[in-house]
Structures are given as C-alpha cells and as structure tokens.
Amino acid sequence: MFADSVAMSRALTSLTLGFHIIFATIGVGVPLMISIAEFIGIKKGDAHYILLARRWTRGFVITVAIGVVTGTAIGLQLSLLWPSFMQIAGNVISLPLFMETFAFFFEAIFLGAYLYTWDRFKNPIYHWIISIPVIIGSTMSAVFITTVNAFMNAPQGFELNGRTITSIDPIAAILNPATPAKVFHVVTSAYLASAAILAAITAFNILKKKTNPYYKKALKLTMTSTLIFALATAIAGDVSAKYLAEHQPEKLASYEWHFDTERGADLILFGTLNEDNQVEHAIRLPNFLSFLSFGDFNSEVTGLEEFDEELVPPLWIHYLFDGMVTLGMFALGIAMLYLISLRIRRWNEEHPLLLWLIIINGPLAMLAIEFGWILAEVGRQPWILRGYMKVAEAATTSPHVGWMFLLFLGLYIVLGVMGVRVLRKLFKNNPAELELEQRFPHIAKKDDGQ
C-alpha cells in the first residue's frame, strides 16, 4: 500500500481530516454555548452560569490550539498531496480559503479579548458582547471551508480548456448549488455535537455524586440546546436529501441502495446486499424515499441503473448513512426524554440510566459527525472535482507519502494525548465547587446549605 501514492494520499488526508474535524466541530459549537451560558448568567444574576462560561472558555482555548495545528496540516497537504487539483481548482477556491483564514484570525483576536477581560467591565453585558464576534468568526470559518467542499461537489464559476482554467468567478464558485444545504448541515450538526459533549461531561460529574446546583443547571442548559440543535440538524438533513435528489442523484441512490428508477420509492433502513445486489433483511418505509427526495410520496426517484458503474460511489456508504441518521435520532430522543423527565414529578431526570445515556450520547454525536464527513467525501467518489477531475488524476506521484503518513500519525497521537492530559489537569485540579467557593463564596455557602 505504501507504494500506491493515490491510496496513501487518500489515507493521509482522511487521517488529518478525521482528527481535525473533532476540534473543528468543537471550535464551531462551543463558543455559542459559552455565550448562551454567560447571557443567562447576566440576565438572571446567576453566578453558576457565569462560572460555566468561564470554565468552558478555558477548555475551549486548548481545543483551539490543537485545531490550529491540524488545520495548518490540511492546508499543507492540499498542495503536497493533490497538486493537480490545486493547479486547476486552486485559483477558484483561493478566496474562500483566504476568507476561512481571515475568519479564524477574527475569532482569535476577540477570543483573546474575551478571555482576558473577565471582571474588567462595570456592566458585564459588555464582556458578553465580545463573545458575539467569536461566534461569528468560528461559524464563518466553518461556512467558508464548507463552500470549498460544496464547490468540489458542484463546481462552477470557471471554464476549463484542457488544463487551463479561465473566466474565474470565485463568488459564483462559493455560491454553488451545494453550498446552502451543506453549510446548514455542517453548522447545525457542529452545534448539536458540541452541546451533546458538554452535556455528557456534566452528566458524568453528576453520576460521581456531585449534586451542586452548578451541574444541574449545566445539564438543563446543554440538554435543552441538544434538543434544539437536533431538530435543526434533522431539518438540515431533509434539505440535503432534496438537494442530492435534484443535483447528485447517483449519490442519493447509493446512500439508499436505490437501484431502479421508480415512483413511490421505498426508504431502505439497514439491511444487507447479496451477490446480485438484492437488498435483504432491511426495514422498508413505503414511498418514503420519494417523499424525502421531493416532498411527494409518488415522485420519481432516479436509480443507480441510470449511471455508469465506474461513476457510482461504493455502496457500503449506505451503512454510514444509516449510522449517521440513527445517532442523530438517538440524540434527539435522549434530549426529549431528559426534558420530559424534568416536567413529570415522579420521574427522576438524574436517574443513573438516563445519565449514562447522556454520557454515551456525547461521543456518539461526534461519531455521527465522522460518519457524515466520510459519507459526504466517499459519496463523491470517484470524483475530486465532480465532472472534471477524478481522485486518481489529482494525487501526487511521490513515493514518499507513506513516510508522511507515519510522521503525521505520530504528530496526531502526541497532540491527542497532550490535549487530554492538559484538559484533565485544567479541570481535575480545579473542580467547579472549589472555584465557586473562591470566586462566589456567598453562592457556595448557599449551595452547601441546600
């Protein structure tokens, strides 16, 4: 495999993006959660929410630092591993790549100001206002980099004569047909995963017999946010399905193992394929694929029979689609169950089983992000630039990519281990109860009295 430069280029890019997306997701979603917590704390005069925002901010800074390294690696690898792609598409995507970098620096400037100006304002609302540019910067960073991926799925804004690219219109490239659906899905799912991870951390602390009101309020905030963002992500998924049905039908058909063009197409959940590509052991929802695709239970959905086999993505991506949707529904269900438990007096919202489900939902939400990313990228195969350039044509021919893979693998292991150790020391040696007592002693005494 080391001798196959295309396979190794794909493996190294997958490794880098798979690792980076963890920190990129947190980088998009956590600033919003921080801002919400501080705003509630200011409006209610509640020190618990203020402390929540403080502590989340400290952890967030660590993840940003790791994300900078992995993000830089992606930029480096684009040129080293995919030179032919960058030769053609580089001039078109240079604007969104620059804007993504600009958005990050915009976020970093205000994050520094936010971090070092706690308690500096007589009116704390001015400190909260600084969080708004951080949210804008982090979200716009995701928006611009997602437009690059969208462009790879629906390239426009240029003309290609041989290997010469002309008539470049970067705005048209950014505003390609795939952009709205992809941006909506990426942003909402990042918010969902971040809320779920923060909820999981809080539930774990409560499970360790930490009954301070700080944790109860944190869990209520994060689980409410999880429900809202899970609903938004479900809507985004519906928008994405309708985009695929119209613009990338071969991708949707591969997701759903839809082989024959027909009206009233069934939605296939789970199942297996036999040697003749016949679906077995699946759950079928009659006419639901037609509804998902066009909002009409009797609409016609294009099947894989219409496409050249060489231009069809690998059919195993169906399992990733099922996994992503299942995990999304799991997050939605757990959030609803928790909030219902809050309303019904006889139910215990801190029951150990429910807390464990919330804890599990954290890593599963991030796994759903990984599934979604792989689904989107493999679902575009064999194209790197749909309709113009295949992956095999874009990769480097260097025989040394295997060594680069090992080098970056070592780097990511070191970064991952160091990140976990720093975060553990940051919070384990400074528990919320101790910090609450130091910063807000009157609140801590009140909590002890309860």
GROMACS .gro file of C-alpha atoms in nm:
model
  450
    1MET     CA    1   0.000   0.000   0.000
    2PHE     CA    2   0.292   0.237   0.070
    3ALA     CA    3   0.385   0.212  -0.297
    4ASP     CA    4   0.041   0.334  -0.408
    5SER     CA    5   0.067   0.714  -0.389
    6VAL     CA    6  -0.304   0.764  -0.458
    7ALA     CA    7  -0.412   0.529  -0.178
    8MET     CA    8  -0.162   0.680   0.064
    9SER     CA    9  -0.266   1.034  -0.027
   10ARG     CA   10  -0.626   0.943   0.043
   11ALA     CA   11  -0.528   0.771   0.369
   12LEU     CA   12  -0.324   1.067   0.494
   13THR     CA   13  -0.594   1.319   0.401
   14SER     CA   14  -0.855   1.102   0.573
   15LEU     CA   15  -0.638   1.075   0.884
   16THR     CA   16  -0.584   1.450   0.903
   17LEU     CA   17  -0.944   1.548   0.836
   18GLY     CA   18  -1.079   1.277   1.066
   19PHE     CA   19  -0.865   1.411   1.351
   20HIS     CA   20  -0.914   1.779   1.270
   21ILE     CA   21  -1.291   1.756   1.244
   22ILE     CA   22  -1.314   1.678   1.617
   23PHE     CA   23  -1.155   2.010   1.708
   24ALA     CA   24  -1.320   2.198   1.422
   25THR     CA   25  -1.662   2.082   1.542
   26ILE     CA   26  -1.592   2.189   1.900
   27GLY     CA   27  -1.447   2.515   1.768
   28VAL     CA   28  -1.775   2.598   1.593
   29GLY     CA   29  -2.023   2.489   1.859
   30VAL     CA   30  -1.869   2.566   2.197
   31PRO     CA   31  -1.845   2.948   2.152
   32LEU     CA   32  -2.223   2.959   2.110
   33MET     CA   33  -2.272   2.755   2.427
   34ILE     CA   34  -2.033   2.982   2.617
   35SER     CA   35  -2.220   3.291   2.501
   36ILE     CA   36  -2.560   3.145   2.593
   37ALA     CA   37  -2.438   3.050   2.943
   38GLU     CA   38  -2.292   3.394   3.013
   39PHE     CA   39  -2.600   3.573   2.881
   40ILE     CA   40  -2.830   3.368   3.105
   41GLY     CA   41  -2.598   3.430   3.399
   42ILE     CA   42  -2.605   3.807   3.345
   43LYS     CA   43  -2.981   3.827   3.291
   44LYS     CA   44  -3.062   3.608   3.590
   45GLY     CA   45  -2.779   3.734   3.809
   46ASP     CA   46  -2.678   3.368   3.848
   47ALA     CA   47  -2.311   3.301   3.928
   48HIS     CA   48  -2.346   2.935   3.831
   49TYR     CA   49  -2.394   3.022   3.463
   50ILE     CA   50  -2.112   3.279   3.474
   51LEU     CA   51  -1.877   3.015   3.613
   52LEU     CA   52  -1.999   2.772   3.349
   53ALA     CA   53  -1.899   3.016   3.073
   54ARG     CA   54  -1.558   3.075   3.237
   55ARG     CA   55  -1.472   2.708   3.262
   56TRP     CA   56  -1.596   2.620   2.915
   57THR     CA   57  -1.384   2.904   2.775
   58ARG     CA   58  -1.066   2.764   2.932
   59GLY     CA   59  -1.123   2.421   2.786
   60PHE     CA   60  -1.219   2.571   2.450
   61VAL     CA   61  -0.885   2.754   2.422
   62ILE     CA   62  -0.697   2.422   2.446
   63THR     CA   63  -0.900   2.266   2.166
   64VAL     CA   64  -0.848   2.576   1.950
   65ALA     CA   65  -0.472   2.542   1.990
   66ILE     CA   66  -0.479   2.181   1.869
   67GLY     CA   67  -0.719   2.273   1.587
   68VAL     CA   68  -0.472   2.534   1.461
   69VAL     CA   69  -0.204   2.267   1.415
   70THR     CA   70  -0.431   2.021   1.237
   71GLY     CA   71  -0.587   2.296   1.024
   72THR     CA   72  -0.240   2.407   0.913
   73ALA     CA   73  -0.161   2.045   0.823
   74ILE     CA   74  -0.466   2.034   0.595
   75GLY     CA   75  -0.351   2.344   0.406
   76LEU     CA   76  -0.004   2.194   0.365
   77GLN     CA   77  -0.137   1.860   0.246
   78LEU     CA   78  -0.364   2.014  -0.016
   79SER     CA   79  -0.058   2.133  -0.207
   80LEU     CA   80   0.168   1.837  -0.134
   81LEU     CA   81  -0.078   1.553  -0.190
   82TRP     CA   82  -0.317   1.697  -0.451
   83PRO     CA   83  -0.103   1.916  -0.678
   84SER     CA   84  -0.306   1.860  -0.996
   85PHE     CA   85  -0.628   1.950  -0.816
   86MET     CA   86  -0.475   2.268  -0.675
   87GLN     CA   87  -0.330   2.357  -1.017
   88ILE     CA   88  -0.681   2.365  -1.163
   89ALA     CA   89  -0.906   2.448  -0.871
   90GLY     CA   90  -0.663   2.644  -0.654
   91ASN     CA   91  -0.732   2.974  -0.828
   92VAL     CA   92  -1.107   2.930  -0.781
   93ILE     CA   93  -1.106   2.824  -0.415
   94SER     CA   94  -0.833   3.066  -0.304
   95LEU     CA   95  -1.092   3.326  -0.199
   96PRO     CA   96  -1.294   3.102   0.039
   97LEU     CA   97  -0.968   2.954   0.174
   98PHE     CA   98  -0.841   3.305   0.245
   99MET     CA   99  -1.174   3.406   0.399
  100GLU     CA  100  -1.167   3.097   0.620
  101THR     CA  101  -0.824   3.200   0.748
  102PHE     CA  102  -0.942   3.558   0.796
  103ALA     CA  103  -1.247   3.437   0.990
  104PHE     CA  104  -1.022   3.231   1.217
  105PHE     CA  105  -0.795   3.526   1.296
  106PHE     CA  106  -1.103   3.743   1.351
  107GLU     CA  107  -1.225   3.483   1.601
  108ALA     CA  108  -0.881   3.452   1.767
  109ILE     CA  109  -0.848   3.826   1.826
  110PHE     CA  110  -1.182   3.853   2.001
  111LEU     CA  111  -1.131   3.523   2.185
  112GLY     CA  112  -0.816   3.670   2.339
  113ALA     CA  113  -1.006   3.984   2.436
  114TYR     CA  114  -1.290   3.775   2.579
  115LEU     CA  115  -1.054   3.554   2.776
  116TYR     CA  116  -0.859   3.836   2.940
  117THR     CA  117  -1.136   4.085   3.015
  118TRP     CA  118  -1.341   3.893   3.270
  119ASP     CA  119  -1.446   4.128   3.552
  120ARG     CA  120  -1.296   4.430   3.373
  121PHE     CA  121  -1.631   4.596   3.295
  122LYS     CA  122  -1.867   4.753   3.545
  123ASN     CA  123  -2.154   4.631   3.329
  124PRO     CA  124  -2.085   4.262   3.247
  125ILE     CA  125  -2.300   4.279   2.934
  126TYR     CA  126  -2.007   4.449   2.758
  127HIS     CA  127  -1.794   4.142   2.820
  128TRP     CA  128  -2.071   3.921   2.683
  129ILE     CA  129  -2.086   4.135   2.366
  130ILE     CA  130  -1.725   4.035   2.292
  131SER     CA  131  -1.845   3.674   2.260
  132ILE     CA  132  -2.058   3.765   1.956
  133PRO     CA  133  -1.759   3.820   1.721
  134VAL     CA  134  -1.613   3.491   1.848
  135ILE     CA  135  -1.933   3.310   1.744
  136ILE     CA  136  -1.938   3.491   1.410
  137GLY     CA  137  -1.572   3.411   1.340
  138SER     CA  138  -1.597   3.044   1.433
  139THR     CA  139  -1.919   2.991   1.237
  140MET     CA  140  -1.799   3.181   0.931
  141SER     CA  141  -1.478   2.979   0.935
  142ALA     CA  142  -1.694   2.668   0.902
  143VAL     CA  143  -1.909   2.834   0.636
  144PHE     CA  144  -1.617   2.928   0.410
  145ILE     CA  145  -1.437   2.595   0.432
  146THR     CA  146  -1.766   2.416   0.368
  147THR     CA  147  -1.816   2.620   0.049
  148VAL     CA  148  -1.488   2.468  -0.076
  149ASN     CA  149  -1.624   2.120  -0.018
  150ALA     CA  150  -1.954   2.221  -0.177
  151PHE     CA  151  -1.763   2.351  -0.481
  152MET     CA  152  -1.597   2.011  -0.520
  153ASN     CA  153  -1.945   1.856  -0.538
  154ALA     CA  154  -2.100   2.122  -0.763
  155PRO     CA  155  -1.814   2.305  -0.941
  156GLN     CA  156  -1.898   2.629  -1.117
  157GLY     CA  157  -1.752   2.977  -1.161
  158PHE     CA  158  -1.482   2.889  -1.416
  159GLU     CA  159  -1.417   2.747  -1.760
  160LEU     CA  160  -1.169   2.468  -1.825
  161ASN     CA  161  -0.987   2.430  -2.157
  162GLY     CA  162  -0.762   2.126  -2.126
  163ARG     CA  163  -0.566   2.203  -1.809
  164THR     CA  164  -0.605   2.578  -1.845
  165ILE     CA  165  -0.863   2.743  -1.623
  166THR     CA  166  -1.020   3.070  -1.736
  167SER     CA  167  -1.315   3.302  -1.666
  168ILE     CA  168  -1.276   3.259  -1.291
  169ASP     CA  169  -1.566   3.386  -1.081
  170PRO     CA  170  -1.493   3.299  -0.715
  171ILE     CA  171  -1.825   3.438  -0.592
  172ALA     CA  172  -2.015   3.206  -0.827
  173ALA     CA  173  -1.793   2.920  -0.706
  174ILE     CA  174  -1.877   2.997  -0.342
  175LEU     CA  175  -2.249   3.029  -0.417
  176ASN     CA  176  -2.272   2.693  -0.594
  177PRO     CA  177  -2.592   2.484  -0.563
  178ALA     CA  178  -2.445   2.260  -0.291
  179THR     CA  179  -2.350   2.544  -0.057
  180PRO     CA  180  -2.683   2.618   0.122
  181ALA     CA  181  -2.758   2.257   0.214
  182LYS     CA  182  -2.400   2.173   0.314
  183VAL     CA  183  -2.347   2.486   0.522
  184PHE     CA  184  -2.679   2.439   0.701
  185HIS     CA  185  -2.599   2.076   0.781
  186VAL     CA  186  -2.239   2.136   0.891
  187VAL     CA  187  -2.320   2.427   1.123
  188THR     CA  188  -2.625   2.272   1.292
  189SER     CA  189  -2.454   1.936   1.343
  190ALA     CA  190  -2.149   2.111   1.496
  191TYR     CA  191  -2.376   2.292   1.740
  192LEU     CA  192  -2.551   1.963   1.820
  193ALA     CA  193  -2.231   1.766   1.879
  194SER     CA  194  -2.082   2.040   2.100
  195ALA     CA  195  -2.393   2.062   2.316
  196ALA     CA  196  -2.405   1.682   2.347
  197ILE     CA  197  -2.038   1.661   2.451
  198LEU     CA  198  -2.079   1.931   2.717
  199ALA     CA  199  -2.392   1.752   2.841
  200ALA     CA  200  -2.200   1.423   2.861
  201ILE     CA  201  -1.925   1.581   3.071
  202THR     CA  202  -2.184   1.732   3.305
  203ALA     CA  203  -2.378   1.406   3.338
  204PHE     CA  204  -2.055   1.224   3.424
  205ASN     CA  205  -1.989   1.468   3.706
  206ILE     CA  206  -2.343   1.427   3.841
  207LEU     CA  207  -2.301   1.050   3.826
  208LYS     CA  208  -1.995   1.090   4.054
  209LYS     CA  209  -2.237   1.216   4.322
  210LYS     CA  210  -2.175   1.582   4.254
  211THR     CA  211  -2.510   1.736   4.340
  212ASN     CA  212  -2.413   2.104   4.330
  213PRO     CA  213  -2.678   2.322   4.155
  214TYR     CA  214  -2.400   2.424   3.914
  215TYR     CA  215  -2.413   2.081   3.748
  216LYS     CA  216  -2.792   2.064   3.744
  217LYS     CA  217  -2.817   2.397   3.566
  218ALA     CA  218  -2.540   2.299   3.325
  219LEU     CA  219  -2.718   1.976   3.235
  220LYS     CA  220  -3.050   2.150   3.179
  221LEU     CA  221  -2.887   2.411   2.952
  222THR     CA  222  -2.686   2.162   2.748
  223MET     CA  223  -2.971   1.913   2.705
  224THR     CA  224  -3.215   2.186   2.602
  225SER     CA  225  -2.959   2.301   2.347
  226THR     CA  226  -2.912   1.941   2.230
  227LEU     CA  227  -3.284   1.911   2.160
  228ILE     CA  228  -3.299   2.239   1.967
  229PHE     CA  229  -2.992   2.163   1.757
  230ALA     CA  230  -3.101   1.801   1.697
  231LEU     CA  231  -3.426   1.929   1.548
  232ALA     CA  232  -3.235   2.183   1.336
  233THR     CA  233  -2.998   1.909   1.216
  234ALA     CA  234  -3.292   1.689   1.116
  235ILE     CA  235  -3.430   1.975   0.907
  236ALA     CA  236  -3.085   2.026   0.754
  237GLY     CA  237  -3.072   1.656   0.666
  238ASP     CA  238  -3.404   1.688   0.485
  239VAL     CA  239  -3.274   1.988   0.289
  240SER     CA  240  -2.960   1.792   0.197
  241ALA     CA  241  -3.163   1.496   0.073
  242LYS     CA  242  -3.368   1.719  -0.155
  243TYR     CA  243  -3.051   1.878  -0.292
  244LEU     CA  244  -2.900   1.537  -0.367
  245ALA     CA  245  -3.218   1.414  -0.536
  246GLU     CA  246  -3.203   1.706  -0.777
  247HIS     CA  247  -2.829   1.762  -0.829
  248GLN     CA  248  -2.646   1.441  -0.729
  249PRO     CA  249  -2.896   1.157  -0.775
  250GLU     CA  250  -2.625   0.892  -0.801
  251LYS     CA  251  -2.507   0.987  -0.452
  252LEU     CA  252  -2.855   0.964  -0.300
  253ALA     CA  253  -2.923   0.636  -0.478
  254SER     CA  254  -2.601   0.491  -0.336
  255TYR     CA  255  -2.692   0.609   0.015
  256GLU     CA  256  -3.027   0.435  -0.011
  257TRP     CA  257  -2.944   0.129  -0.224
  258HIS     CA  258  -3.199   0.251  -0.476
  259PHE     CA  259  -3.123   0.056  -0.793
  260ASP     CA  260  -3.430   0.105  -1.014
  261THR     CA  261  -3.583   0.435  -1.122
  262GLU     CA  262  -3.941   0.434  -0.997
  263ARG     CA  263  -4.224   0.632  -0.849
  264GLY     CA  264  -4.320   0.581  -0.488
  265ALA     CA  265  -3.969   0.466  -0.395
  266ASP     CA  266  -3.920   0.297  -0.057
  267LEU     CA  267  -3.675   0.422   0.204
  268ILE     CA  268  -3.440   0.137   0.298
  269LEU     CA  269  -3.305   0.122   0.651
  270PHE     CA  270  -3.020  -0.113   0.744
  271GLY     CA  271  -3.019  -0.449   0.560
  272THR     CA  272  -2.754  -0.627   0.354
  273LEU     CA  273  -2.675  -0.679  -0.014
  274ASN     CA  274  -2.637  -1.024  -0.166
  275GLU     CA  275  -2.413  -1.112  -0.459
  276ASP     CA  276  -2.679  -0.996  -0.707
  277ASN     CA  277  -2.716  -0.656  -0.535
  278GLN     CA  278  -3.054  -0.758  -0.396
  279VAL     CA  279  -3.142  -0.593  -0.064
  280GLU     CA  280  -3.210  -0.838   0.219
  281HIS     CA  281  -3.307  -0.808   0.587
  282ALA     CA  282  -3.390  -0.439   0.551
  283ILE     CA  283  -3.662  -0.224   0.701
  284ARG     CA  284  -3.863  -0.060   0.423
  285LEU     CA  285  -4.067   0.256   0.466
  286PRO     CA  286  -4.306   0.256   0.168
  287ASN     CA  287  -4.285   0.561  -0.060
  288PHE     CA  288  -4.073   0.746   0.193
  289LEU     CA  289  -3.766   0.795  -0.028
  290SER     CA  290  -3.985   0.975  -0.280
  291PHE     CA  291  -4.117   1.200  -0.005
  292LEU     CA  292  -3.768   1.260   0.133
  293SER     CA  293  -3.641   1.347  -0.214
  294PHE     CA  294  -3.915   1.572  -0.349
  295GLY     CA  295  -4.180   1.612  -0.078
  296ASP     CA  296  -4.421   1.392  -0.276
  297PHE     CA  297  -4.488   1.028  -0.190
  298ASN     CA  298  -4.546   0.948  -0.558
  299SER     CA  299  -4.249   1.133  -0.711
  300GLU     CA  300  -3.997   0.955  -0.934
  301VAL     CA  301  -3.654   0.886  -0.785
  302THR     CA  302  -3.361   0.809  -1.016
  303GLY     CA  303  -3.198   0.471  -0.956
  304LEU     CA  304  -2.840   0.352  -0.993
  305GLU     CA  305  -2.932   0.175  -1.319
  306GLU     CA  306  -2.916   0.515  -1.490
  307PHE     CA  307  -2.545   0.567  -1.420
  308ASP     CA  308  -2.217   0.425  -1.541
  309GLU     CA  309  -2.091   0.178  -1.279
  310GLU     CA  310  -1.750   0.347  -1.278
  311LEU     CA  311  -1.912   0.675  -1.167
  312VAL     CA  312  -2.113   0.526  -0.881
  313PRO     CA  313  -1.981   0.558  -0.523
  314PRO     CA  314  -1.911   0.240  -0.323
  315LEU     CA  315  -2.236   0.100  -0.187
  316TRP     CA  316  -2.104   0.042   0.166
  317ILE     CA  317  -2.172   0.411   0.235
  318HIS     CA  318  -2.534   0.305   0.298
  319TYR     CA  319  -2.422   0.181   0.640
  320LEU     CA  320  -2.267   0.518   0.720
  321PHE     CA  321  -2.590   0.691   0.623
  322ASP     CA  322  -2.789   0.460   0.850
  323GLY     CA  323  -2.540   0.516   1.130
  324MET     CA  324  -2.546   0.894   1.098
  325VAL     CA  325  -2.926   0.912   1.095
  326THR     CA  326  -2.962   0.662   1.381
  327LEU     CA  327  -2.719   0.852   1.602
  328GLY     CA  328  -2.893   1.180   1.520
  329MET     CA  329  -3.228   1.032   1.620
  330PHE     CA  330  -3.070   0.891   1.936
  331ALA     CA  331  -2.952   1.240   2.036
  332LEU     CA  332  -3.297   1.381   1.971
  333GLY     CA  333  -3.466   1.101   2.169
  334ILE     CA  334  -3.234   1.131   2.471
  335ALA     CA  335  -3.282   1.509   2.486
  336MET     CA  336  -3.660   1.472   2.471
  337LEU     CA  337  -3.655   1.203   2.740
  338TYR     CA  338  -3.449   1.424   2.972
  339LEU     CA  339  -3.672   1.729   2.926
  340ILE     CA  340  -3.986   1.520   2.976
  341SER     CA  341  -3.831   1.386   3.298
  342LEU     CA  342  -3.792   1.744   3.418
  343ARG     CA  343  -4.164   1.804   3.371
  344ILE     CA  344  -4.301   1.487   3.528
  345ARG     CA  345  -4.258   1.494   3.904
  346ARG     CA  346  -4.249   1.119   3.951
  347TRP     CA  347  -3.963   1.087   3.702
  348ASN     CA  348  -3.602   1.141   3.803
  349GLU     CA  349  -3.404   1.341   3.546
  350GLU     CA  350  -3.085   1.232   3.727
  351HIS     CA  351  -3.157   0.861   3.717
  352PRO     CA  352  -2.825   0.676   3.661
  353LEU     CA  353  -2.954   0.503   3.346
  354LEU     CA  354  -3.057   0.834   3.189
  355LEU     CA  355  -2.726   0.992   3.289
  356TRP     CA  356  -2.537   0.706   3.125
  357LEU     CA  357  -2.738   0.751   2.806
  358ILE     CA  358  -2.647   1.121   2.806
  359ILE     CA  359  -2.281   1.032   2.863
  360ILE     CA  360  -2.284   0.785   2.575
  361ASN     CA  361  -2.457   1.039   2.352
  362GLY     CA  362  -2.154   1.271   2.369
  363PRO     CA  363  -1.901   1.052   2.184
  364LEU     CA  364  -2.179   0.910   1.964
  365ALA     CA  365  -2.265   1.262   1.847
  366MET     CA  366  -1.903   1.312   1.741
  367LEU     CA  367  -1.907   0.970   1.575
  368ALA     CA  368  -2.211   1.086   1.376
  369ILE     CA  369  -2.003   1.385   1.259
  370GLU     CA  370  -1.729   1.148   1.143
  371PHE     CA  371  -1.984   0.927   0.966
  372GLY     CA  372  -2.132   1.230   0.793
  373TRP     CA  373  -1.795   1.355   0.675
  374ILE     CA  374  -1.690   1.015   0.536
  375LEU     CA  375  -2.033   0.977   0.379
  376ALA     CA  376  -2.001   1.312   0.201
  377GLU     CA  377  -1.647   1.250   0.078
  378VAL     CA  378  -1.676   0.887  -0.027
  379GLY     CA  379  -2.019   0.961  -0.174
  380ARG     CA  380  -1.848   1.196  -0.422
  381GLN     CA  381  -1.615   0.922  -0.550
  382PRO     CA  382  -1.459   0.871  -0.795
  383TRP     CA  383  -1.454   1.250  -0.838
  384ILE     CA  384  -1.241   1.501  -0.651
  385LEU     CA  385  -1.396   1.775  -0.866
  386ARG     CA  386  -1.727   1.635  -0.983
  387GLY     CA  387  -1.746   1.607  -1.361
  388TYR     CA  388  -1.396   1.748  -1.417
  389MET     CA  389  -1.128   1.552  -1.232
  390LYS     CA  390  -1.110   1.213  -1.065
  391VAL     CA  391  -0.923   1.144  -0.742
  392ALA     CA  392  -0.668   0.925  -0.918
  393GLU     CA  393  -0.584   1.210  -1.156
  394ALA     CA  394  -0.535   1.463  -0.878
  395ALA     CA  395  -0.298   1.282  -0.641
  396THR     CA  396   0.077   1.322  -0.618
  397THR     CA  397   0.305   1.060  -0.772
  398SER     CA  398   0.563   1.092  -0.493
  399PRO     CA  399   0.676   0.757  -0.347
  400HIS     CA  400   0.728   0.911  -0.001
  401VAL     CA  401   0.368   0.968   0.107
  402GLY     CA  402   0.382   0.660   0.330
  403TRP     CA  403   0.654   0.818   0.543
  404MET     CA  404   0.449   1.138   0.564
  405PHE     CA  405   0.158   0.929   0.686
  406LEU     CA  406   0.364   0.783   0.970
  407LEU     CA  407   0.502   1.126   1.059
  408PHE     CA  408   0.159   1.288   1.083
  409LEU     CA  409   0.014   0.987   1.264
  410GLY     CA  410   0.280   1.032   1.532
  411LEU     CA  411   0.205   1.405   1.549
  412TYR     CA  412  -0.167   1.347   1.597
  413ILE     CA  413  -0.109   1.086   1.868
  414VAL     CA  414   0.112   1.332   2.056
  415LEU     CA  415  -0.140   1.614   2.013
  416GLY     CA  416  -0.428   1.395   2.124
  417VAL     CA  417  -0.252   1.265   2.435
  418MET     CA  418  -0.124   1.611   2.530
  419GLY     CA  419  -0.467   1.766   2.476
  420VAL     CA  420  -0.637   1.511   2.702
  421ARG     CA  421  -0.372   1.546   2.974
  422VAL     CA  422  -0.388   1.926   2.974
  423LEU     CA  423  -0.767   1.928   2.991
  424ARG     CA  424  -0.766   1.674   3.274
  425LYS     CA  425  -0.517   1.879   3.476
  426LEU     CA  426  -0.703   2.200   3.399
  427PHE     CA  427  -1.030   2.077   3.545
  428LYS     CA  428  -0.941   1.789   3.779
  429ASN     CA  429  -0.708   2.006   3.987
  430ASN     CA  430  -0.959   2.290   3.992
  431PRO     CA  431  -1.311   2.149   4.041
  432ALA     CA  432  -1.613   2.371   3.992
  433GLU     CA  433  -1.706   2.355   4.361
  434LEU     CA  434  -1.365   2.494   4.465
  435GLU     CA  435  -1.371   2.768   4.204
  436LEU     CA  436  -1.726   2.861   4.302
  437GLU     CA  437  -1.615   2.894   4.663
  438GLN     CA  438  -1.317   3.112   4.565
  439ARG     CA  439  -1.500   3.343   4.326
  440PHE     CA  440  -1.850   3.347   4.470
  441PRO     CA  441  -1.825   3.244   4.838
  442HIS     CA  442  -2.178   3.362   4.920
  443ILE     CA  443  -2.320   3.137   4.645
  444ALA     CA  444  -2.107   2.843   4.759
  445LYS     CA  445  -2.239   2.876   5.116
  446LYS     CA  446  -2.593   2.887   4.985
  447ASP     CA  447  -2.532   2.571   4.777
  448ASP     CA  448  -2.384   2.392   5.081
  449GLY     CA  449  -2.694   2.484   5.279
  450GLN     CA  450  -2.910   2.313   5.021
   0.00000   0.00000   0.00000
